[in-house]
Amino acid sequence: MITTNEILETIDMISQQHLDIRTITMGISLRDCGHTDVKTCCDKIYDKITKLAEKLVKTGEDIEREFGIPIVNKRISVTPIAIACECCETEDYVPFAVALDRAAKEVGVNFIGGFSALVQKGFTVGDRRLIGSIPEALAKTERVCSSVNVASTRAGINMDAVALMGRIIKKTAEITEGQGCAKLVVFANAVEDNPFMAGAFHGVGEPECVINVGVSGPGVVHSALGKCKGQPFHVVAETIKKTAFRITRMGELVAQEASRRLGVPFGIVDLSLAPTPAVGDSVADILEEMGLESVGAPGTTAALALLNDAVKKGGVMASSNVGGLSGAFIPVSEDAGMIRAAENGKLTIEKLEAMTCVCSVGLDMIALPGDTTAETISAIIADESAIGMINQKTTAVRVIPVPGMKVGDRVDFGGLLGSAPIMPVNPASPKVFIDRGGRIPAPLNSLKN
Amino acid sequence: MKAIVTVIGRDTVGIIANVCSILAQNGVNVLDISQTVMREYFTMIMLVDTAGCKVDFAALADILKKDGAEHGLDIRIQREDIFEAMHRI
């Protein structure tokens, strides 16, 4: 039988250290929903999602009560709409976003991801229509999340898409007062089974319907590290591995149970440390617990590399299928420690960029001054894409140029999206660079240095 | 189905009797009990079988939680699997 101490340890993790299952995400293929008529296509999308996900939220809540572990979000990802709806004879893809939003509201999920296009090598007609519809789609919907993949290690970087996405982010910010940009991610090497928003979509290699689970638990790792003060790094790594193993076992159990009850195949557990704005649920706190005065200090990249690797090593053995993004997230607005460091000037965009070389995912939830140009945003995307492309990893950019705001102001996104200080951006212009367009060729994968 | 009931809070007279009577009223069989007082905190852990439970699991959890709140205690019931998953390979 399980010992008293083990039981109390688990309860302490849940009640004191914010251990939770961050999301159960149902992936749904919409590849059979295409139709030349817009209304018929929207109806097919709505009907399929509401039928398959009808019991998703209730099942999540039942598991939550029986196991006594909070399941914070129940969500849906769908086939990229640029693929699913390409045969539809319309220039305007906003109605598809509205149909997704209606379906999400009907089944009670808080986000639905997949208003997406994959354009790493070039645009199809549907890709261009979808991307052009993003600003209005995000303005007219509440729960729809959008993502665009602009680069990959195999295809290189589509610099035309990079330039376009800078303008789309600016336009989205202008018509949504910045809020829409919190639901728009630009990827390099996007994964097809990511359960986390805003970048989730159901890839074309995925089955008809699948359950993916994202675990969390920065607070638990922080607390465990608190017990090995002054110890050398191999002890730190071992402690993180053991903790990650326990967290992931919880995720695996919930994923298998949800899969069984819903009669939907289990896909993957995503081993990500996802912070929330709550005190004690911060990735920055873990890095500081390792001995840094503040996240952003020299040493931060090394600390994050250790954390990210140890989480994976611990988690991999705990689950039968690991996938998704699997790494530590560093969204500035969603992490109390990152917010603190950004506010007092100890964490800069340049340091965050360096951190993205060693962790998942990228420059995430960073608020920029309202006068940041589309070209500068495109260039930030190009830099992140280059890191992803060369290092064969996923990277992403989710930045919010908040209209009318300047460095030192603070913007509130509400709920899990948190709030963020406006961070300074290097003022030198990359306009001529971005205006070139074309493609950056795929990189060499040998002669690594 | 086996579940673990945990009761944590300040020690007072009759905690065990009270929790056991709630479980008995709802048809839940107690298989094992361990109890300690750590510092001034009372900690009781019960292994129970809910196969004969007259109400559904969520309702039983609510009854226990509500009773705990009335007595200044934190009472939880969770399926045993979660502890097995976390602490045993």
XYZ file of C-alpha atoms in Angstrom:
538
model
C 0.000 0.000 0.000
C 1.008 3.580 -0.616
C 2.549 5.149 2.488
C 1.134 8.074 4.422
C 4.046 10.293 3.403
C 3.519 9.555 -0.282
C -0.173 10.386 -0.035
C 0.528 13.619 1.808
C 3.246 14.523 -0.702
C 0.775 14.181 -3.571
C -1.861 16.224 -1.775
C 0.703 18.892 -0.977
C 1.702 19.090 -4.646
C -1.913 19.646 -5.648
C -3.035 21.950 -2.852
C 0.139 23.988 -2.182
C 2.301 23.752 -5.298
C -0.287 24.239 -8.067
C 0.153 20.793 -9.617
C -2.475 20.422 -12.282
C -3.221 18.985 -15.660
C -3.009 22.087 -17.794
C -5.123 20.878 -20.660
C -6.980 17.977 -22.183
C -7.098 18.810 -25.874
C -9.216 16.865 -28.331
C -7.750 16.891 -31.824
C -10.409 16.648 -34.533
C -9.825 16.160 -38.246
C -11.911 18.471 -40.427
C -10.573 17.050 -43.675
C -14.013 15.680 -44.562
C -15.761 19.026 -43.937
C -14.781 20.826 -47.126
C -17.547 22.040 -49.451
C -17.764 24.608 -52.231
C -20.580 26.409 -50.404
C -19.526 28.469 -47.351
C -22.624 27.832 -45.275
C -22.603 24.080 -45.901
C -18.906 23.966 -45.012
C -19.489 25.931 -41.773
C -22.405 23.666 -40.837
C -20.299 20.554 -41.405
C -17.514 21.964 -39.214
C -19.921 22.951 -36.447
C -21.770 19.625 -36.524
C -18.637 17.503 -36.470
C -16.992 19.361 -33.581
C -20.113 19.502 -31.439
C -20.763 15.791 -32.013
C -17.257 14.528 -31.246
C -16.537 16.923 -28.370
C -20.002 16.807 -26.838
C -18.798 15.041 -23.684
C -15.261 16.430 -23.524
C -15.843 19.020 -20.802
C -18.086 16.773 -18.677
C -15.585 13.900 -18.894
C -12.765 16.240 -17.890
C -14.751 17.453 -14.902
C -15.630 13.904 -13.843
C -11.981 12.830 -13.918
C -11.027 15.980 -12.037
C -13.422 15.126 -9.218
C -12.595 11.432 -8.984
C -8.827 11.827 -8.996
C -8.822 15.099 -7.087
C -6.459 16.717 -9.588
C -7.438 20.013 -11.221
C -7.763 19.895 -15.019
C -7.532 23.572 -15.836
C -8.518 23.631 -19.498
C -10.492 21.509 -21.910
C -9.738 22.488 -25.479
C -10.050 21.480 -29.115
C -7.601 21.574 -31.997
C -8.675 21.091 -35.604
C -7.113 20.528 -39.018
C -5.589 23.800 -40.283
C -8.558 25.618 -41.797
C -6.493 26.646 -44.850
C -6.374 22.916 -45.720
C -9.816 21.833 -44.526
C -11.710 24.639 -46.290
C -9.554 25.205 -49.352
C -12.163 23.858 -51.799
C -14.677 26.440 -50.594
C -15.422 29.155 -53.152
C -14.849 32.219 -51.021
C -12.177 34.847 -50.457
C -13.320 35.458 -46.904
C -12.418 32.800 -44.293
C -13.898 34.690 -41.321
C -17.146 32.616 -41.386
C -15.079 29.474 -40.657
C -13.599 31.146 -37.573
C -17.090 32.142 -36.477
C -18.266 28.521 -36.915
C -15.328 27.280 -34.806
C -16.147 29.871 -32.150
C -19.793 28.837 -32.045
C -18.837 25.166 -31.735
C -16.364 25.957 -28.929
C -19.046 27.848 -27.021
C -21.579 25.065 -27.539
C -19.327 22.345 -26.071
C -17.906 24.652 -23.390
C -14.176 24.678 -24.259
C -12.295 27.918 -23.613
C -10.073 27.818 -26.730
C -10.185 26.158 -30.126
C -7.000 26.120 -32.207
C -6.517 25.541 -35.904
C -7.341 28.741 -37.746
C -3.996 27.965 -39.271
C -1.886 27.694 -42.403
C 1.389 25.902 -43.097
C 3.380 28.026 -45.537
C 7.025 27.204 -44.822
C 7.747 26.690 -48.514
C 5.045 28.766 -50.164
C 1.394 29.794 -50.230
C -1.578 28.028 -51.753
C -4.708 29.986 -52.612
C -6.327 28.873 -49.354
C -3.260 29.826 -47.301
C -3.353 33.406 -48.613
C -7.080 33.705 -48.020
C -6.787 32.370 -44.479
C -3.872 34.618 -43.518
C -5.667 37.648 -44.979
C -8.704 36.806 -42.828
C -6.773 36.427 -39.536
C -7.173 39.985 -38.150
C -10.929 40.094 -38.671
C -11.351 36.456 -37.564
C -9.632 37.197 -34.256
C -11.616 40.415 -33.845
C -14.948 38.691 -34.420
C -14.367 35.609 -32.268
C -13.635 35.032 -28.636
C -12.148 31.534 -28.412
C -10.482 30.912 -31.772
C -6.679 30.666 -31.867
C -4.641 31.115 -35.020
C -1.179 29.969 -36.048
C 0.964 30.139 -39.174
C 4.063 28.030 -39.791
C 6.551 30.081 -41.805
C 9.720 28.006 -41.588
C 11.104 24.522 -41.122
C 14.487 22.832 -41.041
C 13.659 20.982 -44.266
C 12.132 23.898 -46.192
C 14.002 26.944 -44.907
C 12.293 30.240 -44.098
C 9.537 31.681 -46.283
C 10.523 35.345 -45.976
C 7.450 36.472 -47.930
C 5.331 34.855 -45.198
C 7.544 36.401 -42.513
C 6.999 39.865 -44.035
C 3.268 39.245 -44.391
C 2.893 38.048 -40.784
C 4.514 41.239 -39.465
C 1.764 43.212 -41.216
C -0.963 40.768 -40.082
C 0.146 41.052 -36.447
C 0.100 44.862 -36.692
C -3.346 44.865 -38.278
C -4.678 42.389 -35.697
C -3.346 44.584 -32.900
C -4.942 47.698 -34.417
C -8.442 46.269 -34.685
C -8.411 44.311 -31.390
C -6.473 46.763 -29.153
C -3.718 44.175 -29.031
C -5.834 41.392 -27.514
C -6.137 39.377 -30.732
C -2.352 39.013 -30.958
C -2.396 36.918 -27.764
C -4.196 34.281 -29.846
C -1.886 34.394 -32.868
C 1.367 32.417 -33.095
C 3.957 32.377 -35.884
C 5.916 29.104 -35.891
C 9.023 27.492 -37.254
C 8.915 23.668 -37.191
C 5.357 23.625 -35.776
C 4.348 20.267 -34.277
C 1.153 18.497 -35.299
C 0.092 17.203 -31.877
C 0.610 20.203 -29.607
C -2.191 20.408 -27.009
C -1.237 23.899 -25.799
C -2.799 27.123 -27.046
C -2.540 29.372 -28.886
C -0.456 27.206 -31.237
C -2.473 23.968 -31.258
C -3.729 22.500 -34.513
C -4.548 18.945 -35.580
C -1.885 17.972 -38.113
C -2.617 16.184 -41.364
C -0.743 13.073 -40.191
C -2.980 12.729 -37.147
C -5.911 10.305 -36.805
C -9.590 11.205 -37.102
C -9.915 12.171 -33.458
C -7.365 12.015 -30.639
C -6.816 13.016 -27.024
C -3.626 14.897 -26.153
C -2.791 16.014 -22.646
C -0.537 18.828 -21.461
C 0.848 18.566 -17.948
C 2.220 21.387 -15.882
C 3.820 21.939 -12.497
C 6.528 24.621 -12.287
C 5.530 25.070 -8.636
C 6.284 21.424 -7.845
C 9.737 21.599 -9.456
C 10.438 24.871 -7.625
C 9.441 23.345 -4.317
C 11.577 20.218 -4.898
C 14.608 22.358 -5.744
C 14.057 24.328 -2.548
C 15.144 21.172 -0.717
C 18.545 20.958 -2.447
C 19.995 24.387 -1.772
C 23.753 24.649 -2.365
C 23.945 21.178 -3.957
C 25.887 20.662 -7.210
C 24.104 20.616 -10.577
C 23.909 16.858 -11.001
C 21.762 16.791 -7.849
C 19.607 19.584 -9.279
C 19.160 17.643 -12.544
C 18.283 14.423 -10.708
C 15.731 16.234 -8.536
C 14.045 17.783 -11.582
C 13.976 14.411 -13.360
C 12.278 12.672 -10.440
C 9.729 15.458 -10.094
C 9.029 15.516 -13.844
C 8.492 11.760 -13.734
C 5.787 12.112 -11.075
C 4.064 14.989 -12.818
C 4.040 13.113 -16.100
C 2.688 9.906 -14.562
C -0.277 11.971 -13.450
C -0.693 13.261 -17.007
C -0.466 9.759 -18.446
C -3.105 8.463 -16.043
C -5.505 11.282 -16.881
C -4.839 10.928 -20.615
C -5.516 7.174 -20.601
C -8.660 7.633 -18.504
C -10.010 10.433 -20.730
C -9.237 8.392 -23.832
C -11.080 5.346 -22.435
C -14.151 7.281 -21.306
C -14.496 9.250 -24.517
C -13.753 6.250 -26.742
C -11.093 8.297 -28.542
C -7.481 7.126 -29.049
C -4.826 8.511 -26.732
C -2.292 10.602 -28.647
C 0.491 12.070 -26.553
C 1.398 13.616 -23.239
C 3.150 16.948 -23.698
C 5.831 17.327 -21.036
C 5.833 21.070 -20.808
C 6.355 23.198 -17.734
C 3.671 25.794 -18.348
C 3.573 28.696 -15.897
C 0.508 30.700 -14.906
C 0.363 34.214 -13.496
C -0.399 32.737 -10.038
C 2.306 33.231 -7.413
C 4.307 30.008 -7.030
C 3.546 28.725 -10.537
C 6.498 30.290 -12.314
C 9.351 28.940 -14.479
C 11.364 32.078 -13.625
C 11.181 31.108 -9.937
C 12.814 27.753 -10.751
C 15.713 29.459 -12.525
C 16.119 31.852 -9.602
C 15.971 28.938 -7.150
C 19.053 27.550 -8.932
C 20.926 30.622 -7.724
C 20.291 33.497 -10.138
C 19.432 36.833 -8.533
C 16.915 37.389 -11.320
C 15.858 35.584 -14.443
C 17.688 37.336 -17.279
C 21.000 37.426 -15.403
C 24.067 35.809 -17.015
C 23.609 32.078 -16.399
C 19.906 32.085 -17.270
C 20.372 30.237 -20.571
C 22.448 27.502 -18.895
C 19.919 27.141 -16.073
C 17.065 26.863 -18.578
C 18.974 24.314 -20.684
C 19.424 22.105 -17.640
C 15.778 22.485 -16.630
C 14.430 21.755 -20.098
C 16.578 18.670 -20.607
C 15.935 17.229 -17.142
C 12.157 17.652 -17.526
C 12.280 15.625 -20.747
C 14.512 12.920 -19.305
C 12.233 12.468 -16.312
C 9.034 12.659 -18.280
C 9.875 10.345 -21.160
C 9.923 7.232 -19.005
C 6.633 8.154 -17.362
C 4.522 8.125 -20.504
C 3.944 5.618 -23.271
C 3.767 8.419 -25.854
C 5.460 11.746 -25.456
C 5.009 14.478 -28.029
C 3.815 18.005 -28.589
C 6.195 20.767 -27.639
C 7.616 19.124 -24.501
C 9.858 21.679 -22.827
C 9.756 24.665 -20.511
C 7.587 27.581 -21.617
C 8.732 31.139 -21.034
C 5.678 33.320 -21.790
C 6.450 36.671 -20.205
C 2.902 37.788 -19.389
C 1.900 34.393 -17.957
C 4.749 34.087 -15.452
C 4.916 36.287 -12.355
C 8.725 35.973 -12.142
C 9.241 36.909 -15.806
C 6.930 39.919 -15.412
C 8.918 41.060 -12.365
C 12.245 40.732 -14.181
C 10.955 42.482 -17.313
C 9.546 45.332 -15.234
C 12.800 46.022 -13.438
C 14.830 45.820 -16.650
C 16.687 42.596 -15.829
C 15.059 40.575 -18.614
C 15.364 41.845 -22.185
C 14.023 40.583 -25.499
C 17.577 39.740 -26.572
C 18.053 37.504 -23.504
C 14.682 35.888 -24.089
C 15.772 35.151 -27.651
C 18.897 33.432 -26.360
C 16.755 31.412 -23.942
C 14.597 30.175 -26.815
C 17.639 28.375 -28.239
C 17.479 25.870 -25.389
C 13.823 25.542 -24.493
C 10.381 25.364 -25.984
C 9.016 27.495 -27.511
C 9.954 31.041 -28.377
C 9.332 34.721 -27.813
C 5.993 34.258 -26.159
C 3.449 36.766 -24.875
C 5.749 39.752 -25.129
C 4.113 43.182 -25.240
C 5.827 45.697 -27.537
C 5.402 49.463 -27.941
C 2.503 50.439 -30.217
C 4.828 52.173 -32.671
C 6.862 48.999 -33.367
C 6.864 48.648 -37.161
C 5.602 45.625 -39.093
C 9.148 45.180 -40.462
C 10.637 45.004 -36.976
C 8.075 42.364 -35.973
C 8.857 40.449 -39.170
C 12.560 40.623 -38.388
C 11.942 39.283 -34.874
C 10.015 36.420 -36.498
C 12.903 35.852 -38.926
C 15.407 35.644 -36.056
C 13.305 33.147 -34.134
C 12.659 31.113 -37.291
C 16.399 30.980 -37.916
C 16.976 29.583 -34.415
C 14.324 26.931 -34.996
C 15.485 26.084 -38.501
C 19.177 25.699 -37.629
C 18.613 23.879 -34.325
C 15.905 21.558 -35.671
C 13.460 22.601 -32.986
C 10.139 24.374 -32.719
C 10.313 28.100 -32.179
C 7.515 30.623 -32.194
C 6.702 34.281 -31.899
C 3.647 35.582 -30.093
C 4.198 39.314 -29.647
C 1.653 42.032 -29.035
C 2.350 45.545 -30.340
C -0.167 47.339 -28.145
C -1.622 50.418 -29.888
C -0.944 53.659 -28.041
C 1.310 52.099 -25.413
C 4.994 52.779 -24.795
C 7.820 51.270 -22.759
C 6.936 51.289 -19.061
C 3.173 50.909 -19.609
C 1.424 47.688 -18.664
C -1.202 45.735 -20.577
C -3.671 43.226 -19.107
C -4.862 40.282 -21.204
C -7.056 38.717 -18.518
C -7.165 35.228 -17.053
C -4.424 32.722 -17.896
C -2.948 35.129 -20.467
C -1.891 37.448 -17.630
C -0.492 40.941 -17.932
C 2.793 42.302 -19.224
C 4.979 45.387 -19.170
C 5.734 46.906 -22.574
C 9.328 45.867 -23.354
C 11.809 47.993 -25.313
C 12.749 46.889 -28.841
C 16.013 47.671 -30.637
C 15.125 50.795 -32.702
C 17.452 50.101 -35.691
C 15.378 49.408 -38.809
C 15.428 46.045 -40.640
C 13.083 47.362 -43.391
C 15.399 46.874 -46.357
C 16.215 43.359 -45.162
C 12.555 42.370 -44.826
C 11.558 44.023 -48.134
C 13.767 41.581 -50.056
C 11.231 38.736 -49.767
C 11.888 35.277 -51.209
C 13.164 32.310 -49.249
C 16.094 31.614 -46.970
C 17.236 28.169 -48.177
C 17.085 25.089 -45.956
C 20.261 24.669 -43.923
C 22.998 22.087 -44.107
C 22.598 19.390 -41.498
C 26.194 18.343 -41.203
C 29.431 20.258 -40.565
C 27.772 21.382 -37.334
C 29.526 24.242 -35.621
C -13.299 0.933 -6.772
C -10.722 1.720 -4.131
C -10.190 5.272 -2.973
C -8.136 7.166 -0.424
C -9.808 9.507 2.058
C -7.518 12.067 3.663
C -8.504 14.197 6.621
C -6.153 17.009 7.637
C -6.746 19.733 10.198
C -6.627 20.686 13.856
C -7.179 17.780 16.209
C -10.588 17.699 17.914
C -12.714 15.062 19.605
C -14.702 12.728 17.348
C -13.110 13.291 13.952
C -12.777 9.587 13.138
C -16.284 8.774 14.393
C -17.750 11.559 12.293
C -16.015 10.653 9.033
C -16.691 6.927 9.520
C -20.378 7.538 10.094
C -20.650 9.596 6.879
C -18.927 6.800 4.964
C -21.168 4.147 6.583
C -24.340 6.106 5.795
C -23.310 6.151 2.143
C -22.415 2.468 1.939
C -18.647 2.943 1.780
C -16.560 0.183 3.362
C -13.412 1.182 5.275
C -10.515 -1.217 4.530
C -7.654 0.410 6.407
C -7.033 3.446 8.588
C -3.826 5.150 9.650
C -3.798 8.213 11.802
C -1.157 10.455 13.357
C -0.927 13.872 14.941
C 1.997 15.785 13.429
C 2.701 18.936 15.409
C -0.854 20.035 16.239
C -2.225 18.773 12.929
C -4.378 15.711 12.794
C -3.772 13.549 9.718
C -5.915 10.537 8.911
C -5.666 8.399 5.835
C -8.277 5.751 5.034
C -8.314 3.190 2.271
C -11.967 2.631 1.332
C -13.966 0.574 -1.123
C -16.684 2.533 -2.913
C -18.180 -0.447 -4.771
C -21.342 -0.324 -2.613
C -21.550 3.459 -2.465
C -25.141 4.721 -2.691
C -24.286 8.062 -4.267
C -21.947 8.839 -7.141
C -18.305 9.599 -6.446
C -18.554 13.333 -7.026
C -21.530 13.609 -4.652
C -19.660 11.696 -1.946
C -16.640 13.993 -2.428
C -18.915 17.016 -1.996
C -20.527 15.620 1.166
C -17.110 14.993 2.728
C -15.744 18.357 1.660
C -18.763 20.188 3.067
C -18.592 18.309 6.354
C -14.859 19.040 6.561
C -15.440 22.752 6.049
C -17.982 22.748 8.897
C -15.412 21.198 11.239
C -12.362 23.169 10.080
C -10.899 20.124 8.309
C -9.700 19.441 4.791
C -11.369 16.171 3.738
C -10.682 14.720 0.299
C -11.547 11.495 -1.427
C -9.484 10.519 -4.458
C -9.199 7.345 -6.463
C -6.266 5.249 -5.308
C -4.873 5.097 -8.871
C -3.515 8.630 -8.717
C -1.174 7.778 -5.844
C -0.151 4.484 -7.421
C 0.638 6.254 -10.688
C 2.736 8.900 -9.038
C 4.729 6.789 -6.588
C 4.985 3.291 -8.108
C 6.446 2.162 -11.398
